[in-house]
Amino acid sequence: MAHKNFKSIEKTVFGRGSFAQLAEIVAPIRERNQQYFVYVVDHYFKGKALENQLQAQPEDVIYFIDVDPNEPTTEQIDQLRDEILATKGLPSGLIGIGGGSIMDIAKALALMLTNEGSSVQYQGLNLIKKPGVYHLGVPTISGTGAECSMTAVLTGPEKKLGLKCDWTIFDQVILDSELTASVPTDKWFYTGMDTFIHCIESRDGMLNNAYSFAYGEQSLKLCREVYLGENAGRSAENDDKLMVASLMGGLSLTYSEVGICHALSYGLSKIFGEKHCYANCLTFQHLGDYYPEGVKEFKTMLAKHNITLPTGLSANWTDAEITAMAHVAYNLPHMWNHAIGIDWKEKITLDTIKDLFRRL
Amino acid sequence: MAHKNFKSIEKTVFGRGSFAQLAEIVAPIRERNQQYFVYVVDHYFKGKALENQLQAQPEDVIYFIDVDPNEPTTEQIDQLRDEILATKGLPSGLIGIGGGSIMDIAKALALMLTNEGSSVQYQGLNLIKKPGVYHLGVPTISGTGAECSMTAVLTGPEKKLGLKCDWTIFDQVILDSELTASVPTDKWFYTGMDTFIHCIESRDGMLNNAYSFAYGEQSLKLCREVYLGENAGRSAENDDKLMVASLMGGLSLTYSEVGICHALSYGLSKIFGEKHCYANCLTFQHLGDYYPEGVKEFKTMLAKHNITLPTGLSANWTDAEITAMAHVAYNLPHMWNHAIGIDWKEKITLDTIKDLFRRL
């Protein structure tokens, strides 16, 4: 189709304290399948107050998952899926509570519970064959847009690429910014910058249009208020704003596309396991010739929050590592199409990309 | 529930020329029910180019409906429903092509095809008992937000009130601003102002929150560009912007509420059949003590586009007519709750409302 036909999150609750409505929201879904829910919760909340607020039923299964060392992998999803099906059979649905990685795990698991074989074979656009089970997302950090995107990004043996289809999108999200209050400040910054970069990349490319622009423009305005404005910094009001910014930034790129920073960042995550939002920041600072305004503003935000990003990383990388990262980035043509144009291969070669990595 | 859980439009296409994708989009739906589609199309397009671009199949039924004399009524919906079911049985779905009234007709019909009895009994929140048939909306004028709202507003024998529930919301919308190019300029203005007023009313009330505010703020920005900016006026670029503004204004009030202008405007439409957007404009100009900033900006827009709204209307109204309108407005407590507060009855009486009508 000439114009994308994009599916929305089915239902959305927004508001401080709205997480308390979780049990009530999922109650009508509990009669499905083997009548229990699987929770995937960021390990960070183990032993914290949230652990006692999960509103789980005795039959439910709760996984606390440590997402800090690595981005979610295809192997991890396959293993979890096999374990869940072998233990209690097909659940009524999945509840993901955490950051972007947990959102991706919940989305990918929901699909893989009903689609046979390894998730590796479904990395790409519209490769999934059947709808997944009901899945509900509760973001506890704002910025990745994973709460509204149609991609469950996974690192596989060969590529970092999402399971991307209409069925990936959450049936329900609960946007309760109270849950983001305890995010460590460095993560608050890096993850918020993911949204900022989404908006810049969405805007500065071929697929930009009035719809994606309007969402991106408002998201950028909110990012500026949160990170640069008179009342910049951590506050309940800014937590609300950043949660909306994340959603709107995600919707902006749903109808447009990400660009060069994300292509490179995927390489960095695939080869060195660098976390997505941090990898974006490491990369974006060096892309001033592609995104001049965006990078300038990004550096103002870094300065305002006294964040110093490491440079000179590439001095310790082997040529083989740089080549491997460049291959990952080069194999994301939708991003280059958008950022550079459909004739991007005339302007961007594997060597261009290697040189970009050497800037880091 | 403490926080609203709102359903989104299932799928959305945005883009100039995207209407051409209609046939492809509905193809998979055609196997449902009696395997034909009902089109409800604004009578305005009869004999115009659009009539040849409807992509209907021979089995489809096309109604051209003149919505100019009146807002949609419960009687009209019941009659259409009975006729459709008696002639060809339950259709696969409905396709509405037109302005807010046509959107409302498509949404209400979709529900009433599967819910027994008169639509009068379903005027209100969550009174509908069963999901309706698939319904697709193609707005041909921007501003009402009817493309995304959960209300199909109908004028009944006793009240003007919507069929309001999750199932009202469109399964699909096609946002093709090329279809709005031929809108007469007075309607382009009045309907655009509906969005402007949505945003002001959404913001200036108790239910305002970061989510509704962000949508309303961006919608207001777009309205300002279209009606007051350097490149104000009719253009392809502004048609795009106004279409996005309409959607975002609608989403803003989905998560907040309309206010005094809409309450009064409903009275004016119910008693005198005045069209919704025009009735809003007639009313809003006199509400400067409730919405000072909004009304000031509205008047700047009127002046910029050389629009003179009639005043002194109430001189020709009987006391019985004014009382009848005041009753309609008074019986919309959700609007007064939002605009004034839950103690609104201590501040607003039937007499206050009558006095507001006498300003017109």
XYZ file of N, CA, C and O in Angstrom, chain A residues 1-18 21 24-25 166 172-173 175 209-215 217-218 221-222 225 237 240-241 244 247-248 251 255, chain B residues 1-18 21 24-25 166 172-173 175 209-215 217-218 221-222 225 237 240-241 244 247-248 251 255:
360
model
N 0.842 -1.207 0.000
C 0.000 0.000 0.000
C 0.877 1.256 0.000
O 1.913 1.303 0.638
N 0.415 2.247 -0.693
C 1.179 3.481 -0.806
C 1.352 4.143 0.565
O 2.439 4.591 0.919
N 0.268 4.205 1.335
C 0.336 4.820 2.665
C 0.176 3.736 3.715
O -0.669 2.859 3.588
N 0.972 3.815 4.765
C 0.908 2.812 5.828
C -0.458 2.817 6.504
O -1.061 3.864 6.690
N -0.913 1.652 6.870
C -2.156 1.520 7.617
C -1.759 1.019 8.996
O -1.515 -0.170 9.172
N -1.676 1.917 9.967
C -1.084 1.469 11.220
C -2.113 1.235 12.315
O -3.076 1.951 12.460
N -1.862 0.154 13.039
C -2.742 -0.259 14.114
C -2.372 0.490 15.392
O -1.203 0.706 15.678
N -3.387 0.881 16.153
C -3.130 1.574 17.421
C -3.135 0.582 18.575
O -3.704 -0.503 18.461
N -2.537 1.000 19.691
C -2.753 0.304 20.952
C -4.264 0.198 21.123
O -4.973 1.182 20.920
N -4.743 -0.973 21.488
C -6.195 -1.152 21.604
C -6.803 -0.231 22.681
O -7.705 0.538 22.399
N -6.279 -0.293 23.890
C -6.828 0.552 24.955
C -5.709 1.162 25.813
O -4.676 0.520 26.038
N -5.948 2.373 26.266
C -4.934 3.132 26.996
C -5.529 3.773 28.246
O -6.567 4.425 28.173
N -4.874 3.586 29.365
C -5.199 4.336 30.574
C -4.027 5.262 30.846
O -2.874 4.838 30.762
N -4.303 6.500 31.161
C -3.244 7.437 31.530
C -3.579 8.061 32.871
O -4.701 8.521 33.083
N -2.622 8.101 33.761
C -2.853 8.859 34.986
C -2.063 8.336 36.171
O -1.802 7.129 36.281
N -1.693 9.227 37.033
C -0.932 8.867 38.233
C -1.784 7.969 39.113
O -2.901 8.321 39.471
N -1.270 6.810 39.454
C -2.015 5.874 40.301
C -2.850 4.880 39.512
O -3.468 3.982 40.087
N -2.860 5.006 38.189
C -3.740 4.146 37.389
C -3.297 2.687 37.384
O -4.082 1.800 37.046
N -5.467 -0.064 38.758
C -6.616 -0.587 38.020
C -6.295 -1.867 37.238
O -7.145 -2.415 36.550
N -8.548 -5.064 37.726
C -9.887 -4.830 37.178
C -9.862 -4.905 35.640
O -10.774 -5.444 35.017
N -8.804 -4.376 35.065
C -8.696 -4.356 33.597
C -8.550 -5.764 33.028
O -9.158 -6.101 32.012
N 1.212 -6.069 12.990
C 0.094 -5.462 13.730
C -0.128 -6.139 15.076
O -0.492 -5.503 16.060
N -3.363 -3.432 25.524
C -3.643 -2.465 26.596
C -2.323 -1.904 27.097
O -1.355 -2.648 27.246
N -2.288 -0.602 27.341
C -1.171 -0.046 28.110
C -1.729 0.755 29.284
O -2.822 1.304 29.220
N -0.443 3.810 31.546
C 0.593 4.842 31.609
C 0.477 5.569 32.948
O -0.301 6.505 33.111
N 5.910 13.460 7.436
C 4.638 13.960 6.890
C 3.905 14.709 8.007
O 4.365 14.729 9.149
N 2.783 15.316 7.665
C 2.105 16.196 8.635
C 1.726 15.453 9.913
O 1.729 16.029 11.002
N 1.408 14.174 9.770
C 0.988 13.379 10.923
C 2.186 13.100 11.842
O 2.152 13.415 13.032
N 3.236 12.522 11.264
C 4.407 12.188 12.086
C 5.058 13.465 12.609
O 5.574 13.502 13.725
N 4.997 14.533 11.809
C 5.606 15.791 12.229
C 4.899 16.362 13.455
O 5.540 16.821 14.402
N 3.562 16.346 13.423
C 2.797 16.929 14.535
C 3.077 16.176 15.837
O 3.265 16.789 16.897
N 3.103 14.850 15.753
C 3.413 14.061 16.954
C 4.839 14.347 17.433
O 5.088 14.533 18.623
N 6.694 16.974 16.823
C 6.861 18.363 17.272
C 6.405 18.524 18.725
O 7.068 19.174 19.531
N 5.259 17.924 19.053
C 4.767 18.044 20.427
C 5.665 17.262 21.389
O 5.940 17.718 22.500
N 8.652 19.300 22.051
C 8.319 20.407 22.958
C 8.339 19.916 24.416
O 8.891 20.567 25.302
N 7.761 18.740 24.625
C 7.735 18.170 25.975
C 9.148 17.817 26.442
O 9.518 18.075 27.595
N 10.836 20.913 27.569
C 10.370 21.359 28.882
C 11.004 20.527 29.996
O 11.405 21.049 31.032
N 5.411 16.482 37.650
C 4.896 17.095 36.432
C 5.711 16.665 35.208
O 5.159 16.338 34.159
N 5.081 13.050 34.150
C 3.881 12.995 33.301
C 4.217 13.391 31.862
O 3.849 12.712 30.902
N 4.907 14.509 31.748
C 5.222 15.021 30.405
C 6.086 14.049 29.611
O 5.876 13.837 28.417
N 4.127 11.152 28.205
C 3.381 11.523 27.001
C 4.343 11.724 25.826
O 4.063 11.309 24.694
N 5.273 8.383 24.290
C 4.183 7.863 23.468
C 4.110 8.599 22.129
O 4.040 7.981 21.064
N 4.152 9.920 22.189
C 4.021 10.702 20.966
C 5.239 10.543 20.046
O 5.098 10.529 18.829
N 4.719 7.317 18.328
C 3.700 7.408 17.288
C 4.237 8.187 16.080
O 3.879 7.904 14.940
N 4.672 6.346 12.053
C 4.220 6.807 10.747
C 5.344 7.431 9.919
O 5.125 7.922 8.823
N -14.035 3.108 37.282
C -12.578 3.213 37.359
C -12.150 4.670 37.561
O -12.744 5.590 37.016
N -11.103 4.826 38.307
C -10.620 6.170 38.610
C -10.151 6.882 37.336
O -10.475 8.036 37.102
N -9.368 6.168 36.528
C -8.866 6.767 35.288
C -9.545 6.110 34.101
O -9.693 4.886 34.075
N -9.930 6.905 33.128
C -10.601 6.363 31.946
C -9.691 5.393 31.202
O -8.485 5.608 31.105
N -10.290 4.366 30.657
C -9.560 3.415 29.825
C -10.125 3.578 28.425
O -11.191 3.068 28.118
N -9.427 4.315 27.585
C -10.077 4.648 26.322
C -9.553 3.831 25.147
O -8.372 3.556 25.032
N -10.484 3.451 24.306
C -10.193 2.632 23.141
C -9.773 3.539 21.991
O -10.335 4.613 21.808
N -8.789 3.094 21.233
C -8.350 3.867 20.071
C -9.045 3.384 18.809
O -9.542 2.262 18.764
N -9.040 4.252 17.785
C -9.369 3.797 16.441
C -8.483 2.577 16.175
O -7.285 2.620 16.453
N -9.070 1.516 15.637
C -8.293 0.293 15.416
C -7.128 0.527 14.428
O -5.981 0.261 14.737
N -7.435 1.039 13.248
C -6.373 1.269 12.257
C -6.555 2.615 11.558
O -7.689 3.046 11.306
N -5.445 3.243 11.231
C -5.461 4.590 10.653
C -4.513 4.675 9.466
O -3.361 4.262 9.556
N -5.020 5.214 8.371
C -4.154 5.575 7.240
C -4.162 7.087 7.150
O -5.225 7.703 7.249
N -3.009 7.679 6.978
C -2.938 9.125 6.777
C -2.161 9.414 5.503
O -1.096 8.851 5.287
N -2.674 10.311 4.687
C -1.877 10.738 3.540
C -2.717 11.171 2.355
O -3.812 10.640 2.126
N -2.204 12.115 1.618
C -2.895 12.619 0.441
C -3.002 11.500 -0.593
O -2.009 10.895 -0.962
N -4.202 11.220 -1.032
C -4.419 10.163 -2.025
C -4.698 8.807 -1.410
O -4.972 7.846 -2.125
N -4.656 8.722 -0.099
C -4.813 7.411 0.545
C -6.228 6.840 0.399
O -6.430 5.636 0.575
N -6.925 3.615 -1.412
C -6.645 2.317 -0.808
C -7.888 1.677 -0.172
O -7.803 0.579 0.394
N -8.896 -2.006 -1.177
C -7.910 -2.966 -0.678
C -8.071 -3.184 0.834
O -7.946 -4.309 1.330
N -8.366 -2.093 1.526
C -8.506 -2.180 2.988
C -9.728 -3.009 3.394
O -9.660 -3.813 4.317
N -17.248 1.935 23.790
C -16.043 1.536 23.059
C -16.356 1.105 21.636
O -15.576 1.329 20.711
N -11.620 1.547 11.417
C -10.622 2.055 10.460
C -10.990 3.480 10.102
O -12.167 3.792 9.926
N -9.994 4.355 10.019
C -10.230 5.659 9.387
C -9.193 5.865 8.285
O -8.071 5.344 8.360
N -7.501 9.034 6.502
C -7.347 10.489 6.614
C -6.646 11.005 5.359
O -5.419 11.002 5.285
N -5.415 17.049 31.929
C -4.250 16.317 32.451
C -3.150 16.352 31.396
O -3.364 16.856 30.288
N -1.981 15.820 31.732
C -0.830 15.955 30.838
C -1.091 15.345 29.462
O -0.597 15.837 28.443
N -1.888 14.295 29.426
C -2.176 13.616 28.164
C -3.093 14.476 27.297
O -2.772 14.797 26.153
N -4.241 14.865 27.856
C -5.184 15.666 27.071
C -4.577 17.028 26.750
O -4.804 17.582 25.675
N -3.764 17.535 27.659
C -3.149 18.837 27.430
C -2.177 18.798 26.249
O -2.179 19.682 25.393
N -1.357 17.756 26.187
C -0.361 17.666 25.110
C -1.043 17.558 23.753
O -0.636 18.212 22.787
N -2.093 16.749 23.669
C -2.830 16.640 22.407
C -3.484 17.976 22.054
O -3.428 18.438 20.919
N -2.653 20.972 23.086
C -1.661 22.018 22.814
C -1.162 21.935 21.365
O -1.038 22.950 20.677
N -0.875 20.717 20.909
C -0.397 20.581 19.533
C -1.509 20.902 18.540
O -1.278 21.534 17.505
N -1.778 24.572 18.295
C -0.672 25.116 17.504
C -0.982 25.006 16.006
O -0.771 25.943 15.233
N -1.504 23.838 15.620
C -1.846 23.629 14.213
C -2.992 24.560 13.795
O -2.958 25.142 12.709
N -1.592 27.924 13.148
C -0.874 27.995 11.866
C -1.861 28.105 10.705
O -1.655 28.859 9.768
N -1.037 22.168 2.295
C -0.299 22.001 3.550
C -1.217 22.220 4.758
O -1.186 21.465 5.734
N -3.673 19.361 5.343
C -3.007 18.298 6.103
C -3.000 18.629 7.593
O -3.342 17.792 8.438
N -2.573 19.843 7.883
C -2.450 20.243 9.293
C -3.796 20.219 10.006
O -3.890 19.771 11.152
N -4.896 16.735 10.957
C -4.199 16.241 12.147
C -4.718 16.966 13.394
O -4.923 16.352 14.446
N -7.986 15.439 14.570
C -7.746 14.169 15.260
C -7.202 14.411 16.669
O -7.687 13.839 17.650
N -6.210 15.276 16.765
C -5.588 15.513 18.073
C -6.537 16.242 19.024
O -6.530 15.972 20.227
N -8.803 13.626 20.312
C -8.143 12.769 21.299
C -7.949 13.515 22.614
O -8.020 12.927 23.696
N -9.889 12.235 26.414
C -9.326 12.019 27.734
C -9.597 13.169 28.698
O -9.152 13.147 29.841
